[in-house]
Coordinates of C-alpha atoms in Angstrom, one line a residue:
X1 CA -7.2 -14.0 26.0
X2 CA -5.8 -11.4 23.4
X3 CA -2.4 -13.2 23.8
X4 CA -4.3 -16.4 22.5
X5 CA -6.2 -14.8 19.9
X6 CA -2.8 -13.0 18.8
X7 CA -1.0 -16.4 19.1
X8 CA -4.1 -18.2 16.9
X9 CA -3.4 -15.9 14.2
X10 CA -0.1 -15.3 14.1
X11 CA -0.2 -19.2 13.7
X12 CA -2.8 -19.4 10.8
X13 CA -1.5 -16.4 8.8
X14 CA 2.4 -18.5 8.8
X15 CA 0.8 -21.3 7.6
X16 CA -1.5 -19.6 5.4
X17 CA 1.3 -17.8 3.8
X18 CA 3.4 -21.1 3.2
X19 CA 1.2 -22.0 1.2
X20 CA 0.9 -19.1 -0.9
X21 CA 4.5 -18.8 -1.4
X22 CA 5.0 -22.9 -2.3
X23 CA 2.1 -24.4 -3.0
X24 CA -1.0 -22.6 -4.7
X25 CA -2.4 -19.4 -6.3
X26 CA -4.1 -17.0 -3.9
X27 CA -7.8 -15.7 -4.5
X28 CA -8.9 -11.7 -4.3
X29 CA -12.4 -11.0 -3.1
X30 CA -14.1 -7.6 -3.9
X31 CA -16.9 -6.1 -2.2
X32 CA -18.9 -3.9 -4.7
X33 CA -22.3 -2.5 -3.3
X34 CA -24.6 0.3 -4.4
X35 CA -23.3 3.4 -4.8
X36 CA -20.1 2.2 -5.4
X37 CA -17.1 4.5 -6.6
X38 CA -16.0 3.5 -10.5
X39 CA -12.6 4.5 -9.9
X40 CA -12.7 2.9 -6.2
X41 CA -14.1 -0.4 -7.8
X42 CA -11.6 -0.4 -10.8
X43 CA -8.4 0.1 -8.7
X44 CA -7.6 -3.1 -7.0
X45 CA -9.2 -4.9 -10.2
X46 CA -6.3 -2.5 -12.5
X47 CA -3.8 -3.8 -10.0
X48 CA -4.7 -7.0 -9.8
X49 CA -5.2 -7.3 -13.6
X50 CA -4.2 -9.6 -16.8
X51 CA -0.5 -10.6 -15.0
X52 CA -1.7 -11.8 -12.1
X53 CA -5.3 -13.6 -13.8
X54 CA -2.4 -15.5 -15.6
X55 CA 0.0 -16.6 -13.1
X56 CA -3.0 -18.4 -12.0
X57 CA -4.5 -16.5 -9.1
X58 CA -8.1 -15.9 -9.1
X59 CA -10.3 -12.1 -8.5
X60 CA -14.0 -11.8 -7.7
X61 CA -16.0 -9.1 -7.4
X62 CA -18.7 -9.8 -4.8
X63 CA -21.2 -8.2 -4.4
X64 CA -24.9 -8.8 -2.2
X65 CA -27.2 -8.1 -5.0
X66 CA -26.7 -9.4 -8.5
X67 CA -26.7 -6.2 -10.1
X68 CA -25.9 -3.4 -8.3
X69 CA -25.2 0.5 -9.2
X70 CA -22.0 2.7 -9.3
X71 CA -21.6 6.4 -9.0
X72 CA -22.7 8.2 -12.9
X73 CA -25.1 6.3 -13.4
X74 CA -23.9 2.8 -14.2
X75 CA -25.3 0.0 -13.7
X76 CA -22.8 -3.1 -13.0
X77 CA -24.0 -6.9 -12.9
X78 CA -21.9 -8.5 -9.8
X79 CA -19.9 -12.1 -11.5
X80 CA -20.2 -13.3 -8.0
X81 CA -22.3 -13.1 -4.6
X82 CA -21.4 -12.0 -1.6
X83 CA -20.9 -15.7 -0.2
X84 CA -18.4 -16.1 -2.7
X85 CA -16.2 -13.7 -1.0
X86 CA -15.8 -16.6 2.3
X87 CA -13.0 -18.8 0.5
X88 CA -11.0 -15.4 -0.3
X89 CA -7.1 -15.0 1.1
X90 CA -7.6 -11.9 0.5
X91 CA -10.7 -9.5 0.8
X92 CA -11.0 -5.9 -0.1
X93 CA -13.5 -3.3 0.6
X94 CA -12.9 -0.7 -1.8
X95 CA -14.3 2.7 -0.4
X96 CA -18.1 2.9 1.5
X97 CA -20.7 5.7 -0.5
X98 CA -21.1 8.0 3.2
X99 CA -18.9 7.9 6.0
X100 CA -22.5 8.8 7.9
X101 CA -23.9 5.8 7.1
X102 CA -23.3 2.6 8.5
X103 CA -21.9 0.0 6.5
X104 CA -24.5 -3.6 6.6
X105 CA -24.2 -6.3 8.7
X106 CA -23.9 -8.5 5.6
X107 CA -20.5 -7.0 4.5
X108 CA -19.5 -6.4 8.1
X109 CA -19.9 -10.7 8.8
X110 CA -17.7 -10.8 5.5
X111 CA -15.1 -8.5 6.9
X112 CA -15.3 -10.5 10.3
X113 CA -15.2 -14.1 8.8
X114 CA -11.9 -13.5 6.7
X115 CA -10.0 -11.8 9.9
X116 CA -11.5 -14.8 11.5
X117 CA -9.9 -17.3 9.2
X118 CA -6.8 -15.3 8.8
X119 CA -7.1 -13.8 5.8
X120 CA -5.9 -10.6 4.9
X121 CA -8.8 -7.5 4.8
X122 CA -8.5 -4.2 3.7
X123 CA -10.4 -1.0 3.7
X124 CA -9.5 1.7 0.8
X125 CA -10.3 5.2 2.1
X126 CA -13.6 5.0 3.3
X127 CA -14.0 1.5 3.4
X128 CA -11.4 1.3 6.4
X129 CA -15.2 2.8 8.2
X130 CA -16.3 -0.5 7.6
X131 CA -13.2 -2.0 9.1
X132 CA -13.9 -0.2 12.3
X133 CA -16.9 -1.0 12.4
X134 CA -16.8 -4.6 12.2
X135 CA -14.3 -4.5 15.6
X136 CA -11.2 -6.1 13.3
X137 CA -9.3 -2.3 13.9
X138 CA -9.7 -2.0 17.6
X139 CA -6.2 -1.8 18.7
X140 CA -4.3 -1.2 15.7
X141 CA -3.3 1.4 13.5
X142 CA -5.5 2.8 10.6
X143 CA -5.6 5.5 8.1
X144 CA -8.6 6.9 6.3
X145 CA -9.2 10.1 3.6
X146 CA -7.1 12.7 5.4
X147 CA -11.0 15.1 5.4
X148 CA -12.6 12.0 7.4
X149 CA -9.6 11.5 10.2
X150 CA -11.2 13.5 13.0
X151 CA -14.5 12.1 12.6
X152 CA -13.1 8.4 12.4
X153 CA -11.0 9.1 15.7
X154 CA -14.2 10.5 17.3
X155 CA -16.3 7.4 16.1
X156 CA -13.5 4.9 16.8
X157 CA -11.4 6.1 19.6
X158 CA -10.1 2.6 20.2
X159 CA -8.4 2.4 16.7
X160 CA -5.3 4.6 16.8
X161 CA -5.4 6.8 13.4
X162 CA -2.2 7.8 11.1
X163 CA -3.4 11.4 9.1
X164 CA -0.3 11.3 7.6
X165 CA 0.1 8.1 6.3
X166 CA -1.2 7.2 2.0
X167 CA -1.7 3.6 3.6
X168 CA -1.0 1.5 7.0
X169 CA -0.3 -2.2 6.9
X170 CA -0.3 -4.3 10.2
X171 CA -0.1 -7.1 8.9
X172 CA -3.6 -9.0 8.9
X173 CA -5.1 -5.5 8.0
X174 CA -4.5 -3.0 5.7
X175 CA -6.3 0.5 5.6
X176 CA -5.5 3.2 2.8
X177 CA -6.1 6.8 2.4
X178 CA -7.8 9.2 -0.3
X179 CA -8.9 7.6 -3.6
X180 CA -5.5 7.6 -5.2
X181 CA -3.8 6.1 -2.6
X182 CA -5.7 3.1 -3.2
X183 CA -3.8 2.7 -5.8
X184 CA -0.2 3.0 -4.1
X185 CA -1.9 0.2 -1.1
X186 CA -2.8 -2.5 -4.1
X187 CA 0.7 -2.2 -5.6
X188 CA 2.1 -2.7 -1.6
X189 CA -0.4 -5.7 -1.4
X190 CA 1.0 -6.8 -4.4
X191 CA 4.6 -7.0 -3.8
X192 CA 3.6 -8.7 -0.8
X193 CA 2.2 -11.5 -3.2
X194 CA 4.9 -11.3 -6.4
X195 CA 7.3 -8.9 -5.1
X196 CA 8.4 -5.2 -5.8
X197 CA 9.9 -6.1 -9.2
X198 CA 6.2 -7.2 -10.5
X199 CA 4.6 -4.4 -8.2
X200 CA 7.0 -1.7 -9.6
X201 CA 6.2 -3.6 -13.8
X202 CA 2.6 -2.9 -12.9
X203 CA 2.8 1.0 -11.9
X204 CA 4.9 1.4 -15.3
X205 CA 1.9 -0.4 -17.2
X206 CA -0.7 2.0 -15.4
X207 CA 1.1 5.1 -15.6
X208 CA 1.8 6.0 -12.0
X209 CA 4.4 6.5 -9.5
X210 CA 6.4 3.4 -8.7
X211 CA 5.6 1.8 -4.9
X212 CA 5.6 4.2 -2.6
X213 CA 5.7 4.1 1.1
X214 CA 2.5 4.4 3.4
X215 CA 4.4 6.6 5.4
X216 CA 4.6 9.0 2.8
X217 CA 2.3 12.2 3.4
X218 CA -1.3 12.5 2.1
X219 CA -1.4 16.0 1.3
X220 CA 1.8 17.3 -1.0
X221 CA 1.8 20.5 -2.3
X222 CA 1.8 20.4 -6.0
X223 CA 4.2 22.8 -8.0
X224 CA 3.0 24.3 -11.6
X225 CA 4.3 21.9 -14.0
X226 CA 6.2 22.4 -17.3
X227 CA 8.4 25.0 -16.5
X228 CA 12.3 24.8 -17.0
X229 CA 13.2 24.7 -13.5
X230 CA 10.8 22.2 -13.1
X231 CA 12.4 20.1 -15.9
X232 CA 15.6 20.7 -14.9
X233 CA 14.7 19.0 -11.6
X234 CA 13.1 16.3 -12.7
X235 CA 15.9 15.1 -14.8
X236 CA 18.1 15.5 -11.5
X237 CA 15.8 13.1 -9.9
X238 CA 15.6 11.0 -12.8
X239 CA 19.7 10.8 -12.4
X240 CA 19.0 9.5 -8.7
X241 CA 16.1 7.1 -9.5
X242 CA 19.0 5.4 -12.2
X243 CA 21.0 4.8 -9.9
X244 CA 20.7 5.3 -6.3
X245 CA 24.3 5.1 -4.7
X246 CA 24.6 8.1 -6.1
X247 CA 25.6 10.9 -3.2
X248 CA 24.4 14.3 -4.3
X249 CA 24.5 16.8 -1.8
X250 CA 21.9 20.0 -1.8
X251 CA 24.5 22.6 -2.9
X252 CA 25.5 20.7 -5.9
X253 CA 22.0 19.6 -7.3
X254 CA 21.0 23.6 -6.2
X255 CA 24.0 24.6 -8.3
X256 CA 23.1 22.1 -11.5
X257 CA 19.3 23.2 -11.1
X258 CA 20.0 27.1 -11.4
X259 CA 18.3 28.2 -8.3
X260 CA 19.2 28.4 -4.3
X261 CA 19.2 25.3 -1.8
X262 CA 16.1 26.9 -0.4
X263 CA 14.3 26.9 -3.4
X264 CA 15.4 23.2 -4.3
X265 CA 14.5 22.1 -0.8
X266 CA 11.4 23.4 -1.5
X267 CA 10.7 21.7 -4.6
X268 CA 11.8 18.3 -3.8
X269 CA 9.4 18.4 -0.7
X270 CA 6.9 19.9 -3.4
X271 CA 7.6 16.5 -5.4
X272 CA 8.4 13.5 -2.6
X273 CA 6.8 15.5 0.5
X274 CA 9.5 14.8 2.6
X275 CA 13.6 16.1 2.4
X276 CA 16.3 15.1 -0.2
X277 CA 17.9 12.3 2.4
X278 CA 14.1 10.7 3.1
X279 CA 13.7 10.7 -0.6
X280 CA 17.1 8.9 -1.3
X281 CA 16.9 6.6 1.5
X282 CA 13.7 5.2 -0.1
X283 CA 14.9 4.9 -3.4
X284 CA 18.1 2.9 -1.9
X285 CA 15.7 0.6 0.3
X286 CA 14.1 -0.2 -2.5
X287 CA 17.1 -1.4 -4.9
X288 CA 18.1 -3.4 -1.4
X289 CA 14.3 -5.1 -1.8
X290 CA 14.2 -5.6 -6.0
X291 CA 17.6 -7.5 -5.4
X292 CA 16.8 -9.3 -1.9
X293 CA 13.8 -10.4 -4.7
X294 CA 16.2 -10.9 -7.1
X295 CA 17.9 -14.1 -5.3
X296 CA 21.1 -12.2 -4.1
X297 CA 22.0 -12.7 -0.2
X298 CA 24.4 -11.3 1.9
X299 CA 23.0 -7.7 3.6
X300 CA 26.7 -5.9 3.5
X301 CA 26.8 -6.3 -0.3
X302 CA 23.3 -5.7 -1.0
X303 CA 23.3 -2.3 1.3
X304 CA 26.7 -1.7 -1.0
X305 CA 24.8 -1.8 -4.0
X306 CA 21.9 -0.4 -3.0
X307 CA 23.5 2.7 -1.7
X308 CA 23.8 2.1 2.1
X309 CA 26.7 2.6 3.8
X310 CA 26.8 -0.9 5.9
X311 CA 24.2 -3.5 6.4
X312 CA 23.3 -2.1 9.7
X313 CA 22.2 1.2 7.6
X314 CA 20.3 -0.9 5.7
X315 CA 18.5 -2.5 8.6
X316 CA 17.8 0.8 10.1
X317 CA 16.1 2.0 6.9
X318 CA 13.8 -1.6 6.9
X319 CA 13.1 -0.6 10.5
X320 CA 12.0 2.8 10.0
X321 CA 10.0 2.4 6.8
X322 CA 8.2 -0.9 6.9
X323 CA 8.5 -1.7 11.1
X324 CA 10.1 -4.8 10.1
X325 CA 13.4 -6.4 9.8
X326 CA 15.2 -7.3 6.0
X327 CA 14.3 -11.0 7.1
X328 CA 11.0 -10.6 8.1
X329 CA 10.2 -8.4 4.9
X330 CA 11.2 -11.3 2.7
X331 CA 9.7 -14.1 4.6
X332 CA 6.6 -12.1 3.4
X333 CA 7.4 -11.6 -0.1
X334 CA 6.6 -13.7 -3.0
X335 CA 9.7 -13.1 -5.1
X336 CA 10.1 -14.2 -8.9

């Protein structure tokens, strides 16, 4: 039976995504209820914004009641019902006010009757509560606000939970961590749709980190800012960002940066939560997707250019990043 439910969507969501790739615009459904989180509410819709209204794709907030309330005070008329939400390819539940209190059956039949249709639903940090509860996690993997993880596992030990991971996508579902990685899991979503060029234009326009990975860590420590050394290792990894074939090894950057290899390990992981090579080969992998976007072909030049070694370095990286092959990553992508 789960082979044939597996098979059914795997089935829909090809044929779905055809058609998003060649032949129409794709429509966003948000679920806003009361009590809703501002900055929750605003993300996917800051994400989501002027650039891709205009290429002709189409966002709704949806929302039960026709006016409804957010956290401070505000009070927010809803555009659209909760009904409206049924025709979405994608739906989003951004956040739920109380991981103590159940989410309602009327968002939960929402949640159920995209997966059902094979659309793509996601749960920002709290909202992936709702996910669970509507049964569309069972069996996969999911990541919540890493202060909420051990009370998720206990309340949904059949949904196997990443603490680590900023967001998780399997495909058909998406979950994303604390409020800010909300933001990184919209910009994923969206190169999904228009590709990690127009993801990475749309984190310059907002002022935030380019795509990152879900696999990178929730909780990074934080170093004091403004200080020379930490100028003077920026503008290293500045250097690296411009171009990254570039092959620096610890003992040189530690030597250009005026301190010891231990103290620039430290700061890097400080700064990308992970080591030097992690932080490069992310950077590299995603040149190798901007220019797989781009229209070039051939993995051996691409990994070349990118700053891979062979294609079969590049493959690896794909693999241990995204779980998927360079192929199967742009099948996905809708690329400009």
């Amino acid at each position: 039976m789960l082979k044939e439910i597996t098979l059914k969507w795997n089935i829909v969501s090809v044929a779905r995504w055809a058609y998003f790739v060649y032949i129409g615009p794709m429509k966003v459904a948000i679920i806003a209820y009361d009590g809703i989180s501002p900055f929750m509410l605003s993300t996917p819709m800051a994400v989501f914004g002027e650039s891709f209204l205009t290429s002709g794709h189409l966002v709704n907030v949806c929302s039960s009641e026709p006016r409804f309330t957010a956290s401070g005070g505000l009070n927010i008329e809803a555009p659209c019902s909760l009904k409206e939400a049924r025709g979405a390819d994608i739906v989003i539940l951004p956040g739920w006010r109380d991981h103590e209190e159940a989410v309602p059956n009327s968002i939960l039949d929402e949640l159920g009757a995209a997966h059902d249709r094979g659309a793509i639903v996601v749960g920002l940090c709290l909202g992936a509560f709702g996910l669970a509860q509507s049964g569309i996690l069972d069996g996969r993997r999911a990541t919540t606000h890493w202060a909420r993880c051990e009370v998720f596992s206990l309340r949904f030990p059949h949904v196997t939970v990443d603490k680590k991971a900023i967001f998780v996508d399997e495909g058909s579902v998406v979950t994303s961590a604390g409020i800010a990685s909300g933001i990184d899991c919209c910009l994923h979503l969206l190169a999904r749709i228009s590709g990690t060029g127009e993801a990475n234009r749309i984190a310059r326009h907002l002022v935030v980190a380019p795509q990152r990975f879900g696999t990178q860590p929730q909780l990074i420590e934080r170093s004091a800012a403004g200080t020379s050394a930490d100028k003077r290792i920026e503008d290293l990894l500045d250097e690296i960002r411009a171009d990254p074939t570039l092959a620096p090894s610890l003992d040189d950057l530690a030597a250009r940066a005026g301190m010891s290899r231990r103290t620039l390990t430290r700061h890097i992981r400080a700064r990308t939560g992970g080591s030097l090579g992690d932080w490069i080969r992310r950077l590299r992998l995603m040149r190798a997707q901007e220019l797989m976007c781009a229209g070039i072909r051939g993995l051996s030049g691409i990994a070349v250019r990118s700053g891979f070694p062979d294609d079969h370095a590049l493959r690896a990286a794909f693999k241990t990043e995204l779980g998927v092959s360079p192929r199967q990553w742009l099948a996905r992508q809708r690329c400009n």
